[in-house]
PDB file of C-alpha atoms and ligand atoms in Angstrom:
ATOM      1  CA  MET A   1     218.847 104.714  -4.898  1.00 43.00           C
ATOM      2  CA  ARG A   2     218.655 107.234  -2.049  1.00 48.00           C
ATOM      3  CA  TYR A   3     215.099 106.105  -1.231  1.00 46.00           C
ATOM      4  CA  HIS A   4     216.228 102.475  -1.259  1.00 50.00           C
ATOM      5  CA  TYR A   5     218.779 103.279   1.445  1.00 50.00           C
ATOM      6  CA  LEU A   6     216.219 105.195   3.493  1.00 48.00           C
ATOM      7  CA  PHE A   7     213.914 102.179   3.377  1.00 51.00           C
ATOM      8  CA  PHE A   8     216.473  99.916   5.039  1.00 57.00           C
ATOM      9  CA  LEU A   9     217.582 102.584   7.508  1.00 53.00           C
ATOM     10  CA  PHE A  10     214.211 103.821   8.715  1.00 56.00           C
ATOM     11  CA  VAL A  11     211.205 101.946   7.397  1.00 55.00           C
ATOM     12  CA  LEU A  12     212.287  98.294   7.813  1.00 58.00           C
ATOM     13  CA  PRO A  13     213.340  98.639  11.496  1.00 59.00           C
ATOM     14  CA  LEU A  14     209.902 100.146  12.207  1.00 58.00           C
ATOM     15  CA  VAL A  15     208.250  97.204  10.485  1.00 55.00           C
ATOM     16  CA  ILE A  16     210.290  94.811  12.651  1.00 61.00           C
ATOM     17  CA  VAL A  17     209.435  96.651  15.875  1.00 56.00           C
ATOM     18  CA  SER A  18     205.739  96.611  15.036  1.00 56.00           C
ATOM     19  CA  ALA A  19     206.012  92.905  14.204  1.00 54.00           C
ATOM     20  CA  CYS A  20     206.981  92.261  17.858  1.00 51.00           C
ATOM     21  CA  ARG A  21     203.337  92.767  18.739  1.00 52.00           C
ATOM     22  CA  GLU A  22     201.184  89.668  18.864  1.00 43.00           C
ATOM     23  CA  GLU A  23     199.264  89.135  15.670  1.00 42.00           C
ATOM     24  CA  PRO A  24     197.211  86.096  14.740  1.00 43.00           C
ATOM     25  CA  VAL A  25     198.784  84.291  11.815  1.00 39.00           C
ATOM     26  CA  ALA A  26     196.590  82.949   9.047  1.00 41.00           C
ATOM     27  CA  ARG A  27     196.552  79.144   8.738  1.00 40.00           C
ATOM     28  CA  GLN A  28     197.989  78.020   5.454  1.00 42.00           C
ATOM     29  CA  GLU A  29     196.817  74.707   4.141  1.00 40.00           C
ATOM     30  CA  ALA A  30     199.493  72.678   2.407  1.00 39.00           C
ATOM     31  CA  PRO A  31     199.332  69.404   0.524  1.00 41.00           C
ATOM     32  CA  ASP A  32     200.215  66.394   2.719  1.00 41.00           C
ATOM     33  CA  SER A  33     203.379  65.775   0.716  1.00 36.00           C
ATOM     34  CA  LEU A  34     204.819  69.032   2.008  1.00 40.00           C
ATOM     35  CA  LEU A  35     204.187  68.191   5.618  1.00 42.00           C
ATOM     36  CA  GLN A  36     206.536  65.223   5.967  1.00 48.00           C
ATOM     37  CA  GLU A  37     210.244  65.254   5.305  1.00 48.00           C
ATOM     38  CA  ALA A  38     211.323  62.755   2.697  1.00 50.00           C
ATOM     39  CA  PRO A  39     213.335  59.902   4.299  1.00 48.00           C
ATOM     40  CA  ALA A  40     217.003  60.889   4.478  1.00 49.00           C
ATOM     41  CA  PRO A  41     219.740  58.508   3.372  1.00 47.00           C
ATOM     42  CA  ALA A  42     221.548  56.923   6.325  1.00 46.00           C
ATOM     43  CA  THR A  43     224.338  59.179   7.530  1.00 44.00           C
ATOM     44  CA  LYS A  44     226.750  58.978  10.422  1.00 49.00           C
ATOM     45  CA  VAL A  45     226.679  61.619  13.145  1.00 47.00           C
ATOM     46  CA  SER A  46     229.946  63.045  11.943  1.00 46.00           C
ATOM     47  CA  ASP A  47     229.014  63.247   8.254  1.00 47.00           C
ATOM     48  CA  PRO A  48     229.717  66.782   7.052  1.00 46.00           C
ATOM     49  CA  ILE A  49     227.371  68.698   4.799  1.00 49.00           C
ATOM     50  CA  PRO A  50     228.532  71.392   2.391  1.00 50.00           C
ATOM     51  CA  LEU A  51     228.201  74.664   4.263  1.00 47.00           C
ATOM     52  CA  PRO A  52     226.062  77.317   2.617  1.00 49.00           C
ATOM     53  CA  LYS A  53     227.509  80.805   2.412  1.00 52.00           C
ATOM     54  CA  THR A  54     225.491  83.328   4.398  1.00 53.00           C
ATOM     55  CA  GLY A  55     227.252  86.316   2.834  1.00 50.00           C
ATOM     56  CA  ALA A  56     226.041  85.519  -0.685  1.00 57.00           C
ATOM     57  CA  GLY A  57     224.038  88.296  -2.307  1.00 69.00           C
ATOM     58  CA  SER A  58     223.800  91.810  -0.983  1.00 90.00           C
ATOM     59  CA  PHE A  59     223.054  92.454   2.657  1.00 92.00           C
ATOM     60  CA  GLU A  60     219.867  94.270   1.655  1.00 92.00           C
ATOM     61  CA  ASN A  61     218.699  91.152  -0.186  1.00 92.00           C
ATOM     62  CA  LEU A  62     219.355  88.981   2.867  1.00 93.00           C
ATOM     63  CA  VAL A  63     217.410  91.403   5.075  1.00 94.00           C
ATOM     64  CA  ALA A  64     214.520  91.509   2.622  1.00 93.00           C
ATOM     65  CA  ASP A  65     214.542  87.694   2.480  1.00 91.00           C
ATOM     66  CA  PHE A  66     214.564  87.162   6.273  1.00 95.00           C
ATOM     67  CA  GLU A  67     211.876  89.809   6.803  1.00 94.00           C
ATOM     68  CA  SER A  68     209.720  88.974   3.784  1.00 93.00           C
ATOM     69  CA  LYS A  69     206.027  89.775   4.189  1.00 90.00           C
ATOM     70  CA  ASP A  70     204.827  86.247   3.493  1.00 92.00           C
ATOM     71  CA  ARG A  71     207.140  84.704   6.084  1.00 95.00           C
ATOM     72  CA  GLY A  72     204.602  85.130   8.880  1.00 94.00           C
ATOM     73  CA  ILE A  73     202.272  82.791   6.990  1.00 94.00           C
ATOM     74  CA  TRP A  74     204.627  79.827   6.816  1.00 95.00           C
ATOM     75  CA  GLN A  75     206.948  80.613   9.733  1.00 97.00           C
ATOM     76  CA  LYS A  76     204.227  81.070  12.389  1.00 97.00           C
ATOM     77  CA  PRO A  77     206.605  82.851  14.777  1.00 97.00           C
ATOM     78  CA  ASN A  78     204.196  83.140  17.704  1.00 97.00           C
ATOM     79  CA  MET A  79     203.394  79.441  17.627  1.00 98.00           C
ATOM     80  CA  VAL A  80     207.127  78.655  17.409  1.00 98.00           C
ATOM     81  CA  ILE A  81     207.982  80.862  20.390  1.00 98.00           C
ATOM     82  CA  SER A  82     205.149  79.353  22.440  1.00 98.00           C
ATOM     83  CA  LEU A  83     206.948  75.983  22.220  1.00 98.00           C
ATOM     84  CA  LEU A  84     209.488  77.328  24.712  1.00 98.00           C
ATOM     85  CA  GLY A  85     206.738  77.701  27.314  1.00 97.00           C
ATOM     86  CA  ASP A  86     206.482  80.672  29.651  1.00 98.00           C
ATOM     87  CA  LEU A  87     209.578  82.837  29.118  1.00 98.00           C
ATOM     88  CA  GLU A  88     208.918  85.159  32.022  1.00 98.00           C
ATOM     89  CA  GLY A  89     212.071  85.450  34.128  1.00 98.00           C
ATOM     90  CA  LYS A  90     214.066  83.476  31.545  1.00 98.00           C
ATOM     91  CA  THR A  91     217.126  84.358  29.495  1.00 98.00           C
ATOM     92  CA  VAL A  92     217.038  83.251  25.865  1.00 98.00           C
ATOM     93  CA  ALA A  93     219.776  83.123  23.220  1.00 98.00           C
ATOM     94  CA  ASP A  94     218.794  83.359  19.556  1.00 98.00           C
ATOM     95  CA  ILE A  95     221.804  81.857  17.776  1.00 98.00           C
ATOM     96  CA  GLY A  96     222.164  82.925  14.152  1.00 98.00           C
ATOM     97  CA  ALA A  97     219.683  85.686  14.918  1.00 98.00           C
ATOM     98  CA  GLY A  98     220.131  87.486  11.575  1.00 97.00           C
ATOM     99  CA  THR A  99     217.814  90.491  11.496  1.00 97.00           C
ATOM    100  CA  GLY A 100     216.290  89.406  14.831  1.00 97.00           C
ATOM    101  CA  TYR A 101     213.110  87.996  13.290  1.00 97.00           C
ATOM    102  CA  PHE A 102     212.639  85.777  16.371  1.00 98.00           C
ATOM    103  CA  THR A 103     214.796  87.772  18.781  1.00 98.00           C
ATOM    104  CA  PHE A 104     212.606  90.861  18.831  1.00 97.00           C
ATOM    105  CA  ARG A 105     209.405  88.849  19.069  1.00 97.00           C
ATOM    106  CA  MET A 106     210.728  87.186  22.241  1.00 98.00           C
ATOM    107  CA  VAL A 107     211.906  90.392  23.952  1.00 97.00           C
ATOM    108  CA  PRO A 108     208.485  91.387  25.380  1.00 96.00           C
ATOM    109  CA  LYS A 109     208.059  87.875  26.854  1.00 97.00           C
ATOM    110  CA  ALA A 110     211.468  87.142  28.422  1.00 98.00           C
ATOM    111  CA  LYS A 111     213.734  88.575  31.115  1.00 98.00           C
ATOM    112  CA  LYS A 112     216.511  88.921  28.562  1.00 98.00           C
ATOM    113  CA  VAL A 113     217.131  87.957  24.942  1.00 98.00           C
ATOM    114  CA  ILE A 114     220.612  87.731  23.425  1.00 98.00           C
ATOM    115  CA  GLY A 115     220.736  88.083  19.644  1.00 98.00           C
ATOM    116  CA  ILE A 116     223.846  86.126  18.626  1.00 98.00           C
ATOM    117  CA  ASP A 117     225.426  86.129  15.194  1.00 98.00           C
ATOM    118  CA  ILE A 118     228.841  85.814  13.591  1.00 98.00           C
ATOM    119  CA  ASP A 119     228.135  88.481  10.976  1.00 97.00           C
ATOM    120  CA  GLN A 120     228.835  92.017  12.181  1.00 97.00           C
ATOM    121  CA  ARG A 121     226.302  93.397   9.678  1.00 96.00           C
ATOM    122  CA  PHE A 122     223.450  91.592  11.450  1.00 97.00           C
ATOM    123  CA  ILE A 123     224.742  92.704  14.847  1.00 98.00           C
ATOM    124  CA  ASP A 124     224.692  96.316  13.608  1.00 97.00           C
ATOM    125  CA  PHE A 125     221.243  95.813  12.108  1.00 96.00           C
ATOM    126  CA  MET A 126     219.796  94.460  15.367  1.00 97.00           C
ATOM    127  CA  ASP A 127     221.443  97.288  17.319  1.00 97.00           C
ATOM    128  CA  SER A 128     219.765  99.774  14.969  1.00 96.00           C
ATOM    129  CA  VAL A 129     216.401  98.181  15.752  1.00 95.00           C
ATOM    130  CA  LYS A 130     217.130  98.170  19.494  1.00 94.00           C
ATOM    131  CA  VAL A 131     217.115 101.964  19.732  1.00 92.00           C
ATOM    132  CA  ARG A 132     213.575 101.959  18.394  1.00 91.00           C
ATOM    133  CA  LEU A 133     212.269  99.427  20.909  1.00 92.00           C
ATOM    134  CA  ASP A 134     209.876 100.553  23.569  1.00 91.00           C
ATOM    135  CA  GLU A 135     211.975 101.809  26.519  1.00 92.00           C
ATOM    136  CA  ARG A 136     210.570  99.047  28.745  1.00 91.00           C
ATOM    137  CA  TYR A 137     212.168  96.451  26.506  1.00 94.00           C
ATOM    138  CA  ARG A 138     215.497  98.012  25.561  1.00 94.00           C
ATOM    139  CA  ASP A 139     217.406  96.690  28.577  1.00 94.00           C
ATOM    140  CA  ARG A 140     216.097  93.208  27.994  1.00 96.00           C
ATOM    141  CA  PHE A 141     217.938  92.864  24.700  1.00 97.00           C
ATOM    142  CA  GLU A 142     221.588  92.633  23.746  1.00 98.00           C
ATOM    143  CA  THR A 143     223.539  91.545  20.717  1.00 98.00           C
ATOM    144  CA  ARG A 144     226.611  89.360  20.806  1.00 98.00           C
ATOM    145  CA  LEU A 145     229.143  88.828  18.043  1.00 98.00           C
ATOM    146  CA  ALA A 146     230.083  85.173  18.412  1.00 98.00           C
ATOM    147  CA  LYS A 147     232.632  82.831  16.855  1.00 98.00           C
ATOM    148  CA  ALA A 148     231.670  80.269  14.227  1.00 98.00           C
ATOM    149  CA  ASP A 149     232.542  77.450  16.648  1.00 98.00           C
ATOM    150  CA  ASP A 150     231.379  79.080  19.893  1.00 98.00           C
ATOM    151  CA  PRO A 151     228.272  81.133  20.767  1.00 98.00           C
ATOM    152  CA  LEU A 152     230.321  82.724  23.588  1.00 98.00           C
ATOM    153  CA  LEU A 153     227.799  82.129  26.350  1.00 98.00           C
ATOM    154  CA  SER A 154     229.072  82.174  29.909  1.00 98.00           C
ATOM    155  CA  ALA A 155     228.436  79.143  32.122  1.00 98.00           C
ATOM    156  CA  GLU A 156     224.703  78.392  32.431  1.00 98.00           C
ATOM    157  CA  GLU A 157     223.904  81.909  31.195  1.00 98.00           C
ATOM    158  CA  VAL A 158     220.694  81.022  29.355  1.00 98.00           C
ATOM    159  CA  ASP A 159     217.542  79.002  30.004  1.00 98.00           C
ATOM    160  CA  ALA A 160     216.604  78.543  26.358  1.00 98.00           C
ATOM    161  CA  VAL A 161     218.274  78.604  22.962  1.00 98.00           C
ATOM    162  CA  VAL A 162     216.654  79.121  19.578  1.00 98.00           C
ATOM    163  CA  LEU A 163     218.360  78.144  16.311  1.00 98.00           C
ATOM    164  CA  VAL A 164     216.150  78.860  13.311  1.00 98.00           C
ATOM    165  CA  ASN A 165     217.450  78.203   9.804  1.00 97.00           C
ATOM    166  CA  THR A 166     220.978  78.280  11.194  1.00 97.00           C
ATOM    167  CA  TYR A 167     221.914  74.735  12.229  1.00 97.00           C
ATOM    168  CA  GLY A 168     223.207  73.802   8.766  1.00 95.00           C
ATOM    169  CA  TYR A 169     225.657  76.702   8.779  1.00 95.00           C
ATOM    170  CA  ILE A 170     227.507  75.297  11.779  1.00 97.00           C
ATOM    171  CA  GLY A 171     230.629  73.283  10.991  1.00 94.00           C
ATOM    172  CA  ASN A 172     231.453  70.694  13.666  1.00 96.00           C
ATOM    173  CA  ARG A 173     227.974  70.538  15.110  1.00 97.00           C
ATOM    174  CA  VAL A 174     228.483  67.904  17.822  1.00 98.00           C
ATOM    175  CA  GLN A 175     231.426  69.852  19.207  1.00 98.00           C
ATOM    176  CA  TYR A 176     229.369  73.054  18.885  1.00 98.00           C
ATOM    177  CA  LEU A 177     226.467  71.523  20.819  1.00 98.00           C
ATOM    178  CA  LYS A 178     228.850  70.387  23.554  1.00 98.00           C
ATOM    179  CA  THR A 179     230.153  73.947  23.861  1.00 98.00           C
ATOM    180  CA  LEU A 180     226.586  75.273  23.807  1.00 98.00           C
ATOM    181  CA  TRP A 181     225.639  72.816  26.555  1.00 98.00           C
ATOM    182  CA  LYS A 182     227.898  74.646  29.022  1.00 98.00           C
ATOM    183  CA  GLY A 183     226.027  77.907  28.431  1.00 98.00           C
ATOM    184  CA  ILE A 184     222.597  76.412  29.225  1.00 98.00           C
ATOM    185  CA  SER A 185     221.162  76.058  32.718  1.00 98.00           C
ATOM    186  CA  PRO A 186     220.124  72.522  33.814  1.00 97.00           C
ATOM    187  CA  GLY A 187     216.658  71.795  32.456  1.00 98.00           C
ATOM    188  CA  GLY A 188     217.148  74.460  29.747  1.00 98.00           C
ATOM    189  CA  ARG A 189     215.695  74.035  26.251  1.00 98.00           C
ATOM    190  CA  VAL A 190     217.143  74.076  22.742  1.00 98.00           C
ATOM    191  CA  LEU A 191     214.687  74.705  19.917  1.00 98.00           C
ATOM    192  CA  ILE A 192     215.996  73.889  16.440  1.00 98.00           C
ATOM    193  CA  ILE A 193     213.916  74.657  13.378  1.00 98.00           C
ATOM    194  CA  ASP A 194     215.172  74.031   9.894  1.00 97.00           C
ATOM    195  CA  PHE A 195     214.012  73.243   6.401  1.00 96.00           C
ATOM    196  CA  LYS A 196     212.735  69.781   5.493  1.00 96.00           C
ATOM    197  CA  LYS A 197     214.562  67.970   2.725  1.00 92.00           C
ATOM    198  CA  ASN A 198     211.990  67.782  -0.019  1.00 83.00           C
ATOM    199  CA  ASN A 199     212.958  70.224  -2.780  1.00 81.00           C
ATOM    200  CA  LEU A 200     210.554  72.767  -1.341  1.00 87.00           C
ATOM    201  CA  PRO A 201     209.816  76.144  -2.920  1.00 89.00           C
ATOM    202  CA  ILE A 202     211.124  77.940   0.178  1.00 90.00           C
ATOM    203  CA  GLY A 203     214.535  77.455   1.776  1.00 89.00           C
ATOM    204  CA  PRO A 204     217.998  76.521   0.505  1.00 89.00           C
ATOM    205  CA  PRO A 205     218.688  73.696  -1.962  1.00 90.00           C
ATOM    206  CA  ASP A 206     218.474  70.222  -0.401  1.00 91.00           C
ATOM    207  CA  GLN A 207     222.236  69.688  -0.317  1.00 89.00           C
ATOM    208  CA  PHE A 208     222.571  72.478   2.246  1.00 90.00           C
ATOM    209  CA  LYS A 209     219.970  71.034   4.602  1.00 95.00           C
ATOM    210  CA  VAL A 210     220.561  68.790   7.597  1.00 96.00           C
ATOM    211  CA  ALA A 211     218.026  65.984   7.880  1.00 96.00           C
ATOM    212  CA  LEU A 212     215.861  65.948  10.985  1.00 97.00           C
ATOM    213  CA  SER A 213     217.130  62.467  11.880  1.00 97.00           C
ATOM    214  CA  GLN A 214     220.694  63.766  11.837  1.00 97.00           C
ATOM    215  CA  VAL A 215     219.883  66.760  14.067  1.00 98.00           C
ATOM    216  CA  GLU A 216     218.264  64.346  16.499  1.00 98.00           C
ATOM    217  CA  ARG A 217     221.320  62.064  16.559  1.00 98.00           C
ATOM    218  CA  GLU A 218     223.693  64.978  17.027  1.00 98.00           C
ATOM    219  CA  LEU A 219     221.664  66.337  19.949  1.00 98.00           C
ATOM    220  CA  LEU A 220     221.576  62.925  21.636  1.00 98.00           C
ATOM    221  CA  THR A 221     225.304  62.430  21.070  1.00 98.00           C
ATOM    222  CA  SER A 222     225.938  65.797  22.713  1.00 98.00           C
ATOM    223  CA  GLY A 223     224.012  64.785  25.841  1.00 97.00           C
ATOM    224  CA  PHE A 224     220.657  66.503  25.229  1.00 98.00           C
ATOM    225  CA  SER A 225     217.366  64.647  25.549  1.00 98.00           C
ATOM    226  CA  ILE A 226     214.599  65.090  22.991  1.00 98.00           C
ATOM    227  CA  ASP A 227     211.308  66.543  24.240  1.00 98.00           C
ATOM    228  CA  LYS A 228     209.416  66.978  20.989  1.00 98.00           C
ATOM    229  CA  ILE A 229     209.711  66.419  17.261  1.00 98.00           C
ATOM    230  CA  ASP A 230     207.142  67.950  14.949  1.00 98.00           C
ATOM    231  CA  GLN A 231     207.133  67.687  11.167  1.00 97.00           C
ATOM    232  CA  ASP A 232     203.551  68.818  10.695  1.00 96.00           C
ATOM    233  CA  ALA A 233     203.096  72.188  12.382  1.00 97.00           C
ATOM    234  CA  LEU A 234     205.174  74.067   9.788  1.00 97.00           C
ATOM    235  CA  ASP A 235     204.802  73.401   6.087  1.00 95.00           C
ATOM    236  CA  TYR A 236     208.457  73.763   5.119  1.00 96.00           C
ATOM    237  CA  GLN A 237     210.361  73.160   8.341  1.00 97.00           C
ATOM    238  CA  TYR A 238     210.733  70.557  11.050  1.00 98.00           C
ATOM    239  CA  ILE A 239     210.797  71.442  14.726  1.00 98.00           C
ATOM    240  CA  ILE A 240     212.915  69.723  17.330  1.00 98.00           C
ATOM    241  CA  LEU A 241     212.849  70.666  20.984  1.00 98.00           C
ATOM    242  CA  ALA A 242     215.657  69.297  23.138  1.00 98.00           C
ATOM    243  CA  LYS A 243     216.517  69.636  26.802  1.00 98.00           C
ATOM    244  CA  LYS A 244     219.649  69.722  28.897  1.00 98.00           C
ATOM    245  CA  PRO A 245     218.719  67.187  31.573  1.00 95.00           C
ATOM    246  CA  LEU A 246     218.619  68.396  35.167  1.00 93.00           C
ATOM    247  CA  LYS A 247     221.180  65.728  36.058  1.00 77.00           C
ATOM    248  CA  PRO A 248     223.922  65.704  33.399  1.00 61.00           C
ATOM    249  CA  GLN A 249     224.341  62.337  31.735  1.00 62.00           C
ATOM    250  CA  LYS A 250     227.181  61.521  29.417  1.00 60.00           C
ATOM    251  CA  ASN A 251     228.275  64.828  27.952  1.00 57.00           C
ATOM    252  CA  THR A 252     232.019  64.355  27.667  1.00 54.00           C
ATOM    253  CA  ASN A 253     233.515  67.814  27.265  1.00 56.00           C
TER     254      ASN A 253
HETATM  255  C1  LIG B   1     219.515  81.925   7.283  1.00 88.03           C
HETATM  256  S1  LIG B   1     219.979  83.050   8.539  1.00 88.03           S
HETATM  257  C2  LIG B   1     218.695  82.834   9.751  1.00 88.03           C
HETATM  258  C3  LIG B   1     218.440  84.096  10.542  1.00 88.03           C
HETATM  259  C4  LIG B   1     217.328  83.999  11.575  1.00 88.03           C
HETATM  260  N1  LIG B   1     217.521  82.922  12.508  1.00 88.03           N
HETATM  261  C5  LIG B   1     216.004  83.848  10.908  1.00 88.03           C
HETATM  262  O1  LIG B   1     215.397  82.774  11.001  1.00 88.03           O
HETATM  263  O2  LIG B   1     215.553  84.816  10.262  1.00 88.03           O
HETATM  264  C6  LIG B   1     221.370  82.269   9.275  1.00 88.03           C
HETATM  265  C7  LIG B   1     222.096  83.176  10.253  1.00 88.03           C
HETATM  266  O3  LIG B   1     223.061  82.415  10.966  1.00 88.03           O
HETATM  267  C8  LIG B   1     224.249  83.152  11.092  1.00 88.03           C
HETATM  268  N2  LIG B   1     225.314  82.174  11.332  1.00 88.03           N
HETATM  269  C9  LIG B   1     225.933  81.385  10.433  1.00 88.03           C
HETATM  270  N3  LIG B   1     226.816  80.581  11.060  1.00 88.03           N
HETATM  271  C10 LIG B   1     226.736  80.877  12.378  1.00 88.03           C
HETATM  272  C11 LIG B   1     227.403  80.387  13.548  1.00 88.03           C
HETATM  273  N4  LIG B   1     228.329  79.434  13.487  1.00 88.03           N
HETATM  274  N5  LIG B   1     227.092  80.926  14.744  1.00 88.03           N
HETATM  275  C12 LIG B   1     226.137  81.886  14.837  1.00 88.03           C
HETATM  276  N6  LIG B   1     225.480  82.401  13.768  1.00 88.03           N
HETATM  277  C13 LIG B   1     225.775  81.893  12.559  1.00 88.03           C
HETATM  278  C14 LIG B   1     224.336  83.934   9.802  1.00 88.03           C
HETATM  279  O4  LIG B   1     225.192  85.055   9.897  1.00 88.03           O
HETATM  280  C15 LIG B   1     222.869  84.311   9.586  1.00 88.03           C
HETATM  281  O5  LIG B   1     222.551  85.518  10.212  1.00 88.03           O
END
């Protein structure tokens, strides 16, 4: 039991810090059926989905799940981060950062990365990793305890936002995106990655997932434009890259 505790306190943060270094990720071949999301039934923008509970299971289990060894194979974090383009001089928010799986990988590339979560345990976890970061990077990273309906960004504070495996946890998503909009600089990007609906071996049950088509509609309704949609690059997840247009269109806040 004592060794179990020591693992989470000392060993896992070291593993996360070392994971921040660039490592080539092995290509995993998947059957074609896994690469496309099954067509979703027609839903309206406002249709709610049942919200999964993030607190289920022990915290240690959640950490082990988010940081699982095989995740690099299917998650391809370096490829995902590269979709945001050159992050030099940019401020990035990782909303629903969890253990900081993406947050810490972006720190060496960006001017600043804000690891945002609504769960104090993940904020504490990321802060415990921060003290082990290379000194050059420590000032580029901060955590922020947010509200479920507000990421608490100040006006145009960030140039890019990442939401990985988190979108489905958000309640009134169109309203949330409109609030988020205010925190993004004109021309800023929003990268949403979530699990395809297809009863896949990895990810939550289908009823907790938001269909790609619905994410797209909600982004457009909130005033974002869509830059890229990719259902092939990741075996289990879709990728959607949106942009806050330089000239605001019809975001009615
Ligand atoms: C499945 S985890 C994903 C963690 C991380 N993005 C990753 O890919 O490893 C979902 C995270 O979102 C957080 N979360 C849930 N609802 C949220 C909200 N409304 N705002 C910000 N974070 C939220 C949870 O506390 C949890 O850390």
